Coordinates of C-alpha atoms and ligand atoms in Angstrom, one line a residue:
M1 CA 18.8 19.4 19.3
G2 CA 21.6 17.6 17.8
D3 CA 23.3 17.7 14.9
V4 CA 20.6 16.3 12.0
A5 CA 23.3 14.5 10.1
S6 CA 24.4 12.5 12.8
G7 CA 24.8 11.4 16.4
G8 CA 22.4 11.8 19.2
G9 CA 19.7 14.6 19.8
T10 CA 16.9 15.8 21.3
Y11 CA 13.8 16.6 19.4
D12 CA 10.1 17.1 20.1
A13 CA 8.8 14.9 17.4
V14 CA 11.0 12.0 15.5
V15 CA 9.1 10.5 12.7
I16 CA 10.4 7.3 11.1
G17 CA 10.2 7.3 7.6
A18 CA 10.7 9.2 4.6
G19 CA 8.4 8.3 2.0
F20 CA 5.0 10.5 1.6
S21 CA 3.9 10.1 5.0
G22 CA 7.0 10.8 6.3
L23 CA 7.4 14.4 4.9
A24 CA 4.0 15.4 5.3
M25 CA 4.4 14.8 8.8
L26 CA 7.6 16.7 8.7
H27 CA 5.9 19.7 7.2
H28 CA 2.8 19.7 9.2
L29 CA 4.5 18.9 12.6
R30 CA 7.1 22.0 11.7
E31 CA 3.7 23.5 11.1
A32 CA 2.8 23.4 14.6
G33 CA 5.9 24.6 16.1
L34 CA 7.4 21.3 16.5
S35 CA 11.6 20.7 16.0
V36 CA 11.1 17.4 14.2
L37 CA 13.8 15.0 13.1
V38 CA 13.2 12.4 9.8
V39 CA 14.9 9.3 10.1
D40 CA 15.3 6.5 7.3
G41 CA 17.4 3.8 6.8
A42 CA 17.2 4.2 3.0
G43 CA 20.2 6.2 1.4
G44 CA 17.4 8.8 -0.3
V45 CA 13.8 9.8 0.5
G46 CA 10.8 8.6 -1.2
G47 CA 10.0 5.4 0.8
T48 CA 8.1 3.2 -1.2
W49 CA 9.6 5.0 -4.1
W50 CA 13.0 4.6 -2.9
A51 CA 12.9 0.8 -2.3
N52 CA 11.1 -0.2 -5.5
R53 CA 13.0 -0.4 -8.4
Y54 CA 11.5 -3.4 -10.3
P55 CA 11.1 -3.2 -14.1
G56 CA 7.5 -1.8 -15.0
V57 CA 7.4 0.1 -11.4
R58 CA 4.4 2.7 -11.5
T59 CA 1.5 3.9 -9.7
D60 CA -1.9 2.4 -9.9
S61 CA -3.3 5.8 -9.1
E62 CA -3.8 8.5 -11.6
Y63 CA -1.7 11.5 -11.6
L64 CA -4.5 13.8 -10.4
A65 CA -4.5 12.9 -7.0
Y66 CA -1.1 11.1 -6.8
A67 CA 0.3 14.3 -4.9
F68 CA -0.1 16.6 -2.0
S69 CA -2.7 19.0 -2.3
F70 CA -1.4 21.0 0.8
S71 CA 1.6 23.1 -0.8
R72 CA 0.5 25.7 -3.8
E73 CA 4.2 25.9 -4.7
V74 CA 4.2 22.1 -5.2
R75 CA 1.1 21.9 -7.2
D76 CA 2.2 24.7 -9.3
E77 CA 5.9 23.8 -10.2
W78 CA 5.2 20.1 -10.5
D79 CA 4.5 18.9 -13.9
W80 CA 3.1 15.0 -14.2
S81 CA 4.5 13.5 -18.0
E82 CA 1.3 10.3 -17.5
R83 CA -1.6 9.2 -16.7
Y84 CA 0.2 6.5 -13.8
P85 CA 3.5 7.9 -13.4
R86 CA 6.2 5.7 -13.1
G87 CA 8.3 5.2 -10.1
E88 CA 11.3 7.2 -11.0
E89 CA 9.2 10.2 -11.6
I90 CA 7.5 9.7 -8.4
R91 CA 11.3 9.6 -6.6
A92 CA 11.7 12.8 -8.6
Y93 CA 8.7 14.3 -7.1
L94 CA 9.2 13.2 -3.4
E95 CA 12.5 14.6 -4.0
F96 CA 11.5 18.1 -5.4
V97 CA 8.8 18.0 -2.7
A98 CA 11.9 17.6 0.0
D99 CA 13.7 20.5 -2.1
R100 CA 11.0 23.3 -2.3
L101 CA 9.6 22.3 1.2
D102 CA 13.2 22.7 2.8
L103 CA 13.0 19.4 4.3
R104 CA 16.2 18.3 3.9
R105 CA 17.8 20.0 6.6
D106 CA 15.5 18.0 9.4
I107 CA 15.8 14.8 7.4
R108 CA 18.9 12.2 8.2
L109 CA 19.3 9.2 5.9
G110 CA 20.8 6.1 6.2
A111 CA 19.8 5.7 9.9
T112 CA 17.9 2.7 11.0
V113 CA 16.0 2.9 13.7
E114 CA 16.7 -0.8 16.5
R115 CA 14.5 0.2 19.5
A116 CA 12.3 2.9 20.4
E117 CA 11.2 2.8 24.1
H118 CA 9.1 5.3 26.4
S119 CA 9.9 6.1 29.5
D120 CA 6.7 7.5 32.1
A121 CA 9.5 8.7 34.0
T122 CA 10.7 11.2 31.4
N123 CA 7.6 11.1 29.2
R124 CA 9.8 10.8 26.5
W125 CA 11.0 8.2 23.7
T126 CA 14.4 7.2 23.2
L127 CA 15.3 5.6 20.3
T128 CA 18.5 3.6 19.7
L129 CA 20.2 3.6 16.1
A130 CA 21.9 1.0 14.3
D131 CA 25.3 3.4 14.4
G132 CA 24.7 3.0 18.2
S133 CA 23.3 6.7 18.5
S134 CA 20.4 7.7 20.7
L135 CA 17.8 10.1 19.9
H136 CA 15.2 11.4 22.4
A137 CA 11.5 12.6 21.8
T138 CA 8.5 13.7 23.2
Y139 CA 6.7 12.6 20.4
L140 CA 7.1 9.0 18.2
V141 CA 5.6 8.8 14.6
S142 CA 5.9 6.1 12.6
A143 CA 5.9 6.8 8.9
T144 CA 6.9 3.5 8.5
G145 CA 4.8 2.5 5.7
L146 CA 2.1 -0.1 5.0
L147 CA 3.4 -2.4 2.4
S148 CA 7.2 -2.1 3.4
R149 CA 8.6 -5.1 4.7
P150 CA 9.3 -7.8 2.0
L151 CA 8.1 -11.2 2.1
Y152 CA 10.1 -14.2 1.1
P153 CA 8.1 -17.3 0.4
E154 CA 9.0 -20.5 2.5
L155 CA 10.2 -22.5 -0.3
P156 CA 12.8 -25.5 0.3
G157 CA 16.1 -25.1 -1.6
L158 CA 15.1 -21.2 -1.9
D159 CA 19.0 -20.4 -0.8
T160 CA 20.4 -22.9 -3.1
F161 CA 19.7 -21.6 -6.2
A162 CA 23.1 -20.8 -8.2
G163 CA 22.0 -17.2 -10.1
P164 CA 20.8 -13.8 -8.5
A165 CA 17.4 -13.4 -6.9
Y166 CA 15.4 -10.4 -6.6
H167 CA 12.4 -9.3 -4.4
S168 CA 10.9 -7.0 -6.0
A169 CA 11.2 -4.5 -3.3
R170 CA 14.9 -5.0 -3.0
W171 CA 15.4 -4.5 -6.8
P172 CA 19.3 -3.2 -7.2
H173 CA 19.2 0.7 -7.9
E174 CA 21.6 -0.1 -10.7
G175 CA 19.3 -2.3 -12.5
V176 CA 19.5 -5.9 -13.9
D177 CA 20.8 -6.5 -17.3
L178 CA 18.7 -9.4 -18.4
S179 CA 19.2 -10.2 -22.0
G180 CA 19.5 -13.6 -22.8
K181 CA 18.5 -14.7 -19.4
R182 CA 15.8 -17.2 -18.6
V183 CA 14.0 -15.3 -15.7
G184 CA 11.3 -17.3 -13.4
L185 CA 9.0 -14.6 -11.8
I186 CA 7.1 -16.0 -8.6
G187 CA 4.4 -14.0 -7.3
V188 CA 1.4 -11.9 -9.4
G189 CA 0.3 -9.6 -7.2
A190 CA 0.7 -5.6 -8.5
S191 CA 4.2 -5.8 -8.3
G192 CA 4.4 -9.1 -10.6
I193 CA 1.9 -7.9 -12.9
Q194 CA 3.3 -4.8 -13.2
M195 CA 6.8 -6.2 -14.0
L196 CA 5.8 -9.1 -16.3
P197 CA 5.5 -7.3 -19.3
E198 CA 8.9 -5.6 -19.5
L199 CA 10.6 -8.8 -18.1
A200 CA 9.6 -10.3 -21.3
D201 CA 10.9 -7.2 -23.1
Q202 CA 14.2 -7.7 -22.0
A203 CA 14.6 -11.7 -21.2
A204 CA 14.9 -14.3 -23.4
H205 CA 12.0 -16.1 -21.5
V206 CA 10.2 -15.6 -18.5
T207 CA 8.2 -18.8 -16.7
V208 CA 5.4 -16.9 -14.6
F209 CA 4.7 -19.4 -11.6
Q210 CA 1.3 -18.2 -10.8
R211 CA -0.2 -19.6 -7.0
T212 CA -3.9 -17.7 -7.0
P213 CA -4.8 -15.6 -10.1
N214 CA -5.4 -12.2 -10.2
Y215 CA -8.5 -9.8 -11.3
V216 CA -6.1 -7.3 -13.2
L217 CA -7.8 -4.3 -14.8
E218 CA -5.5 -3.4 -17.5
T219 CA -5.1 0.3 -18.8
T220 CA -3.1 2.3 -21.1
S221 CA -0.8 5.4 -19.8
P222 CA -1.3 8.2 -22.1
A223 CA 1.1 11.1 -21.5
V224 CA -0.2 14.2 -19.7
T225 CA -0.8 17.2 -22.2
A226 CA -0.7 20.9 -20.6
D227 CA -4.4 21.7 -21.0
E228 CA -4.8 18.7 -18.6
L229 CA -2.2 19.8 -16.5
A230 CA -3.4 23.7 -16.3
A231 CA -7.0 22.1 -16.0
L232 CA -5.5 20.4 -12.8
R233 CA -4.2 23.4 -11.7
A234 CA -7.0 25.4 -11.9
D235 CA -9.3 23.4 -9.7
Y236 CA -6.9 21.3 -7.8
D237 CA -8.3 21.9 -4.2
A238 CA -11.7 20.9 -5.8
V239 CA -10.1 17.7 -7.3
F240 CA -8.3 16.8 -3.9
E241 CA -11.3 17.1 -2.0
R242 CA -13.5 14.8 -4.6
A243 CA -10.9 12.5 -4.1
A244 CA -11.5 12.8 -0.2
Q245 CA -15.0 12.2 -0.3
H246 CA -14.7 9.1 -2.4
P247 CA -14.6 6.1 -0.4
F248 CA -11.3 4.9 -1.8
G249 CA -9.9 8.2 -2.3
V250 CA -10.0 8.6 -6.0
P251 CA -11.4 11.7 -7.9
M252 CA -13.7 9.6 -9.8
E253 CA -17.8 9.7 -10.4
I254 CA -19.4 7.9 -7.8
P255 CA -21.8 5.5 -9.3
T256 CA -25.8 5.7 -8.3
R257 CA -27.0 2.4 -9.5
S258 CA -26.9 -1.4 -8.1
A259 CA -25.1 -3.9 -10.7
L260 CA -28.5 -5.6 -10.1
E261 CA -30.8 -3.1 -10.7
V262 CA -30.2 -3.2 -14.7
D263 CA -30.8 -5.8 -17.6
D264 CA -28.1 -8.0 -18.9
D265 CA -27.4 -5.3 -21.7
E266 CA -27.2 -1.9 -19.7
R267 CA -24.7 -3.9 -17.1
R268 CA -22.6 -5.0 -20.4
R269 CA -22.2 -1.7 -21.5
V270 CA -21.5 -0.1 -18.1
F271 CA -18.7 -2.7 -17.7
E272 CA -17.3 -2.1 -21.5
S273 CA -17.4 1.7 -20.8
R274 CA -15.2 1.1 -17.3
W275 CA -13.1 -1.2 -18.4
E276 CA -12.4 0.9 -21.7
A277 CA -11.8 4.0 -19.1
G278 CA -9.0 1.5 -17.5
G279 CA -7.5 0.7 -14.2
F280 CA -9.4 1.5 -11.1
R281 CA -12.3 3.3 -12.9
F282 CA -13.8 -0.1 -13.7
A283 CA -13.7 -1.1 -10.0
N284 CA -15.0 2.5 -8.8
E285 CA -17.2 4.1 -11.7
C286 CA -19.4 0.9 -12.6
F287 CA -22.1 0.2 -10.2
T288 CA -22.7 1.0 -6.7
D289 CA -22.2 -2.6 -5.0
L290 CA -19.1 -4.4 -6.4
V291 CA -17.5 -4.2 -3.5
S292 CA -20.7 -4.7 -0.7
S293 CA -22.7 -7.1 -2.8
P294 CA -21.7 -11.0 -3.4
E295 CA -24.0 -11.0 -6.8
A296 CA -22.5 -8.0 -8.1
S297 CA -19.1 -8.9 -7.5
A298 CA -19.9 -12.6 -9.0
L299 CA -21.2 -10.6 -12.3
A300 CA -18.4 -8.4 -12.5
S301 CA -16.0 -11.4 -11.8
E302 CA -17.9 -13.1 -15.3
F303 CA -17.3 -10.0 -17.0
L304 CA -13.5 -9.9 -16.2
R305 CA -12.8 -13.4 -17.0
G306 CA -14.8 -12.9 -20.4
K307 CA -11.9 -10.1 -21.2
I308 CA -8.8 -12.8 -19.8
R309 CA -10.7 -15.1 -22.5
E310 CA -10.8 -12.4 -25.0
I311 CA -7.1 -11.1 -24.6
V312 CA -5.0 -14.6 -23.8
T313 CA -5.1 -16.6 -26.9
D314 CA -4.3 -20.2 -25.4
P315 CA -7.5 -21.2 -23.9
R316 CA -5.6 -23.2 -21.5
T317 CA -3.7 -20.1 -20.0
A318 CA -6.4 -18.1 -20.4
D319 CA -8.6 -20.6 -17.9
A320 CA -5.2 -20.9 -15.8
L321 CA -5.5 -17.1 -15.6
S322 CA -9.0 -16.8 -14.7
P323 CA -9.8 -16.4 -11.0
S324 CA -12.4 -18.7 -9.6
T325 CA -11.9 -19.5 -6.0
Y326 CA -12.6 -15.7 -5.2
T327 CA -14.7 -13.0 -6.5
F328 CA -13.7 -9.6 -7.7
M329 CA -12.4 -7.7 -4.6
G330 CA -11.4 -10.3 -3.0
K331 CA -7.8 -9.1 -3.2
R332 CA -6.8 -5.8 -4.2
P333 CA -7.3 -5.0 -7.8
P334 CA -3.6 -4.8 -10.2
T335 CA -3.8 -2.5 -12.8
G336 CA -2.2 -4.3 -15.8
H337 CA -0.2 -2.5 -18.6
G338 CA -0.2 -5.1 -20.9
Y339 CA 0.0 -8.0 -18.2
Y340 CA -2.6 -10.4 -19.9
A341 CA -1.4 -10.0 -23.6
A342 CA 2.1 -10.9 -22.5
Y343 CA 1.1 -14.1 -21.9
N344 CA 0.3 -14.0 -25.9
R345 CA 4.6 -14.0 -26.4
E346 CA 6.6 -16.7 -27.5
N347 CA 8.9 -16.2 -24.5
V348 CA 6.3 -16.2 -21.6
E349 CA 5.1 -19.6 -20.1
L350 CA 2.5 -19.5 -17.1
V351 CA 3.1 -22.8 -14.7
D352 CA 0.3 -23.3 -12.2
V353 CA 1.6 -23.7 -9.4
L354 CA -1.7 -23.9 -7.9
T355 CA -2.4 -27.4 -9.7
T356 CA 1.3 -28.4 -10.0
P357 CA 2.8 -27.1 -6.6
I358 CA 6.5 -25.7 -6.3
A359 CA 8.2 -28.5 -5.0
R360 CA 11.4 -27.1 -4.4
V361 CA 13.9 -24.8 -5.6
T362 CA 17.2 -26.0 -7.0
P363 CA 20.3 -24.4 -8.2
R364 CA 19.6 -24.7 -11.6
G365 CA 15.5 -23.7 -11.2
V366 CA 12.0 -24.6 -9.8
V367 CA 10.8 -27.9 -9.6
V368 CA 7.3 -28.5 -9.5
A369 CA 5.0 -31.6 -9.3
A370 CA 4.2 -32.5 -12.5
D371 CA 0.7 -33.1 -13.7
G372 CA -0.5 -36.7 -13.1
S373 CA 2.7 -38.0 -11.4
G374 CA 6.5 -37.1 -11.3
E375 CA 8.2 -33.5 -11.2
V376 CA 8.9 -30.7 -13.8
E377 CA 12.2 -28.8 -13.4
H378 CA 12.3 -25.0 -15.0
E379 CA 15.8 -24.1 -16.0
I380 CA 16.3 -20.6 -15.0
D381 CA 19.3 -18.2 -14.8
V382 CA 17.4 -15.3 -12.6
L383 CA 14.5 -15.6 -9.9
V384 CA 12.4 -13.0 -9.4
L385 CA 10.1 -12.6 -6.1
A386 CA 7.3 -10.7 -6.5
T387 CA 5.9 -12.2 -3.2
G388 CA 4.2 -9.6 -1.5
F389 CA 5.0 -8.2 2.0
D390 CA 4.1 -8.7 5.8
A391 CA 1.5 -5.9 5.5
M392 CA 0.4 -3.2 7.8
T393 CA 2.2 -4.2 10.8
G394 CA 5.2 -5.8 9.2
A395 CA 7.6 -2.9 9.3
L396 CA 6.3 -1.8 12.5
T397 CA 6.7 -5.3 14.6
A398 CA 10.1 -5.7 12.8
F399 CA 12.1 -3.6 15.5
D400 CA 11.2 -3.1 19.1
V401 CA 8.8 -0.4 19.7
V402 CA 8.5 -1.0 23.9
G403 CA 5.6 1.1 25.5
R404 CA 4.5 1.0 29.1
D405 CA 5.5 -2.2 31.1
G406 CA 8.2 -3.2 28.8
V407 CA 6.0 -4.4 26.2
T408 CA 6.4 -4.1 22.8
L409 CA 3.7 -3.5 19.9
R410 CA 5.1 -6.7 18.1
E411 CA 3.5 -8.5 21.5
R412 CA 0.4 -6.2 22.4
W413 CA -0.6 -7.6 19.1
E414 CA 0.3 -11.2 19.3
R415 CA -1.5 -11.3 22.5
D416 CA -4.7 -9.1 22.2
G417 CA -5.1 -9.0 17.7
L418 CA -4.6 -5.6 16.3
R419 CA -6.2 -3.0 18.3
T420 CA -5.5 0.6 17.6
Y421 CA -7.6 3.8 17.8
L422 CA -8.8 4.9 14.7
G423 CA -5.4 3.4 13.2
I424 CA -3.5 6.3 14.7
S425 CA -2.4 5.3 18.5
V426 CA -2.2 2.2 20.3
H427 CA -3.2 1.7 24.3
G428 CA 0.0 1.3 26.2
F429 CA 2.4 3.6 23.8
P430 CA 1.8 7.3 24.9
N431 CA 2.6 9.6 22.5
F432 CA 3.1 7.2 20.0
F433 CA 1.6 7.9 16.7
L434 CA 1.0 5.8 13.4
S435 CA 1.0 7.1 9.7
L436 CA -1.4 4.8 7.6
G437 CA -1.6 2.3 10.5
P438 CA -3.5 -0.8 10.6
Q439 CA -7.1 -0.4 10.6
T440 CA -6.8 3.0 8.5
P441 CA -8.8 3.2 5.2
L442 CA -7.7 1.1 2.2
S443 CA -7.4 3.9 -0.2
N444 CA -5.1 6.1 -2.7
L445 CA -2.8 6.6 0.1
T446 CA -2.1 10.7 -0.3
V447 CA -5.6 11.4 1.0
P448 CA -5.1 9.6 4.4
V449 CA -1.6 10.5 4.5
Q450 CA -2.1 14.4 4.1
R451 CA -5.1 14.3 6.6
G452 CA -3.2 12.3 8.9
A453 CA -0.7 14.7 9.2
Q454 CA -3.1 17.7 9.5
W455 CA -4.9 15.6 12.2
L456 CA -1.8 15.4 14.0
Q457 CA -0.5 18.7 13.7
R458 CA -4.0 20.0 15.4
A459 CA -4.0 17.2 18.1
L460 CA -0.4 18.0 19.1
A461 CA -1.1 21.8 19.2
H462 CA -4.0 21.0 21.0
A463 CA -2.0 19.0 23.8
R464 CA 0.8 21.4 24.0
E465 CA -2.2 24.7 24.2
N466 CA -4.1 22.2 26.8
G467 CA -0.8 21.1 29.0
V468 CA -1.7 17.5 28.3
E469 CA 1.4 15.4 28.3
Q470 CA 0.4 12.5 26.9
L471 CA -1.7 10.9 24.1
E472 CA -2.6 7.6 24.4
A473 CA -5.7 5.2 22.9
T474 CA -8.0 4.1 25.6
R475 CA -8.5 0.6 25.8
E476 CA -12.3 1.8 25.0
A477 CA -11.5 3.4 21.9
E478 CA -9.6 0.7 20.6
E479 CA -11.9 -2.0 21.2
W480 CA -15.0 0.8 19.7
W481 CA -12.4 0.9 16.5
Y482 CA -11.7 -3.1 16.4
E483 CA -15.5 -3.6 16.0
E484 CA -16.1 -1.1 13.6
T485 CA -13.5 -2.3 11.7
E486 CA -14.5 -5.8 11.9
R487 CA -18.5 -4.2 11.2
A488 CA -17.3 -2.4 8.3
G489 CA -14.8 -5.3 6.7
R490 CA -17.7 -7.6 7.1
A491 CA -20.5 -5.6 5.2
T492 CA -18.0 -5.9 2.3
V493 CA -17.2 -8.9 0.1
M494 CA -13.5 -8.3 0.7
Y495 CA -13.7 -9.8 4.2
E496 CA -15.0 -13.3 3.2
E497 CA -13.4 -13.4 -0.4
G498 CA -10.0 -11.9 1.0
K499 CA -10.1 -14.6 3.4
K500 CA -10.4 -17.3 0.6
A501 CA -7.8 -15.2 -1.6
G502 CA -5.6 -15.0 1.2
A503 CA -5.3 -11.3 0.7
W504 CA -2.8 -9.0 2.4
F505 CA -5.5 -6.9 4.0
V506 CA -6.8 -9.6 6.3
G507 CA -3.2 -11.2 7.0
G508 CA -4.2 -13.9 4.7
N509 CA -0.7 -13.8 2.8
V510 CA 1.6 -14.2 5.6
P511 CA 1.7 -18.1 7.0
G512 CA 0.4 -18.0 10.4
K513 CA -0.9 -14.4 10.7
R514 CA -3.8 -14.0 12.3
A515 CA -6.8 -13.3 10.0
E516 CA -8.1 -10.4 11.1
M517 CA -9.3 -7.1 9.0
A518 CA -6.0 -5.0 8.8
V519 CA -8.0 -1.8 7.4
Y520 CA -10.7 0.1 7.3
L521 CA -13.3 -0.8 4.7
G522 CA -15.8 1.8 5.8
G523 CA -14.6 4.5 3.5
G524 CA -12.5 7.3 3.5
P525 CA -14.8 10.1 4.2
V526 CA -16.5 7.9 7.5
Y527 CA -13.2 7.3 8.6
Q528 CA -12.3 11.4 8.3
D529 CA -15.3 12.2 10.1
E530 CA -14.1 10.0 13.0
C531 CA -10.9 11.7 13.2
A532 CA -12.7 14.7 13.1
R533 CA -15.2 14.1 16.0
A534 CA -12.4 12.7 18.1
A535 CA -10.8 16.0 17.9
A536 CA -14.3 17.9 18.5
E537 CA -14.4 15.5 21.8
Q538 CA -11.2 17.3 22.9
Y539 CA -8.9 13.9 21.8
A540 CA -11.2 12.2 25.1
G541 CA -10.4 8.2 23.2
F542 CA -6.6 9.4 23.5
R543 CA -6.7 10.0 27.3
P544 CA -6.6 7.4 29.3
G545 CA -7.4 7.3 33.4
Ligands
N01_601 O1 2.2 -8.4 -3.1 P1 0.9 -9.6 -3.5 P2 2.4 -7.2 -4.3 N1 4.4 -19.7 -3.9 O2 1.0 -10.0 -1.7 C1 2.4 -14.7 -4.5 C2 0.8 -2.7 -3.4 N2 1.3 -2.5 -4.3 O3 3.8 -6.7 -4.1 O4 -1.8 -15.0 -4.2 C3 3.5 -19.2 -5.4 O5 -0.3 -8.8 -3.7 C4 1.3 -14.8 -4.0 O6 0.6 -16.0 -4.5 P3 -0.9 -16.0 -3.3 C5 -0.7 -2.7 -3.5 O7 -1.7 -2.8 -2.8 C6 1.0 -1.0 -5.5 O8 2.4 -7.5 -5.6 O9 -0.2 -15.9 -2.6 N3 3.6 -17.7 -5.2 C7 0.7 -13.2 -5.0 O10 0.8 -13.5 -5.9 C8 -0.5 -4.4 -3.6 O11 -1.8 -4.9 -3.6 C9 1.5 -1.2 -6.5 O12 -1.3 -17.7 -3.9 C10 3.8 -17.4 -3.9 C11 2.3 -12.5 -4.8 O13 3.4 -13.5 -4.6 C12 0.6 -4.7 -2.6 O14 1.1 -3.6 -2.6 C13 2.3 -1.8 -7.4 C14 3.8 -17.7 -3.0 C15 2.1 -11.5 -3.8 O15 1.1 -10.8 -4.2 C16 1.3 -6.1 -2.7 O16 1.3 -6.3 -4.1 C17 3.1 -3.0 -6.4 C18 4.7 -18.8 -3.0 N4 5.1 -19.2 -2.1 C19 2.2 -3.1 -5.3 N5 4.1 -16.9 -1.7 C20 1.1 0.3 -7.4 O17 0.1 0.8 -6.7 C21 3.9 -15.7 -2.5 N6 3.2 -15.8 -3.4 C22 1.7 0.2 -8.4

């Protein structure tokens, strides 16, 4: 072993990333008796919650299961303050977890991995860090996050803008004083949607440049009462198990009726009730088929467009905010905290850049094509890019992960398309494991994060007990999982509607990226069953040759 704080060293496992995934991996792999080092280029633990500091950042998952269930100490000692905790609170939670589970002694921060290469001769991974030091490990685990590599828009003149420009995921940690400023916001996904009301509170004026509108599920975030916390503690295992048994990993009621089997009045009543319940409850608790049936998805879309018309007073703005080119669930629905109402403010202006596209960015602002002919320049002082991420693969292809025969992960996926076995392992990359890899479930992520770490703990214990030197997806297992992922995706509206909407989960938001299903949509429980089956089969799908 080496000095955790700096320099080289040899470990059983090196984990890249100190967010939810990396912390769970460290805890569970330690329990398997492995020496483990977590490295992260950031200055603190938290992963996504370390990076994302934009105004309004908070989770879209309710506090109930947005946490680890595996540690009784953590469960008993941490008090959540509101239903959808803010980024700052989640970061504090992860710092508390790191302290309480004594994880910090095996975490090296400010340590950016530039290259990781496997040698079959030594059966070891060698990692080269930005400071020039090397680490060696039998097992390499990536916990780099599925939405962590920011995507910048390709807009002419972007680098000529004279004022400050911030990507949502690179917001200065010390904050930005927006008082009296004219802000331009490009991007209305979950990040931009959370940001708008708070930008409007702080700035003199906000111009929102919207390309594709979203179906936003409005909600509120009431304080969590002492009684609610006590009830959660008394029932925590059951709550988490309910989340694990839900297709999207949330502890919510699973509906029993199709949207198509009830009459209009009953459908409206159910939609209203779940809209009032707020956030993902609308997506999950209304009917069985909002994700699987184009007709049901279309009915939900019409209801949500009605809500936009109810909330937004200017009909033209309401119309521009209403998605019409794809139906509900074609994008991952964002949760709003006063998003639509923000458009009723004097200081918020919507520019529809589908009909009047952005021509270029100038030192003074953003120029769009005008209705009819000509151009309009929107003058701004601060530019905010809430333009998303190179999702699922971006963080893994941003540096060289070199497997057998010198092939990088980037080259492998460019050549063959996205291939993994259960989103955990890639053929040609022995003893390399992914947390939340491509083709894992779209979910409240604490469920797959935690279950994934527990699965790997058992898999590596099995390998060590049985003298298995390498675990690595077979090509057959990868092909099977690719087909399963495609099949599961095609059984939903999210595949075709996602392509129309340019959703990140089909690679549709990155120019030139191959359009393929990057998440598993067969549901968390089916996925967990497959992981359990792989283990019961003595990891045969991870044993090539
Ligand atoms: O990114 P996005 P995000 N000109 O890709 C627009 C998770 N998340 O960071 O749709 C103009 O959804 C783009 O327009 P279009 C969550 O899973 C979770 O908001 O491509 N616009 C779109 O509006 C989420 O789904 C939470 O037409 C351009 C926006 O930028 C995922 O992260 C909070 C453009 C990008 O939206 C990603 O969300 C935040 C251009 N050239 C995020 N290029 C919580 O749970 C891009 N856009 C709290």
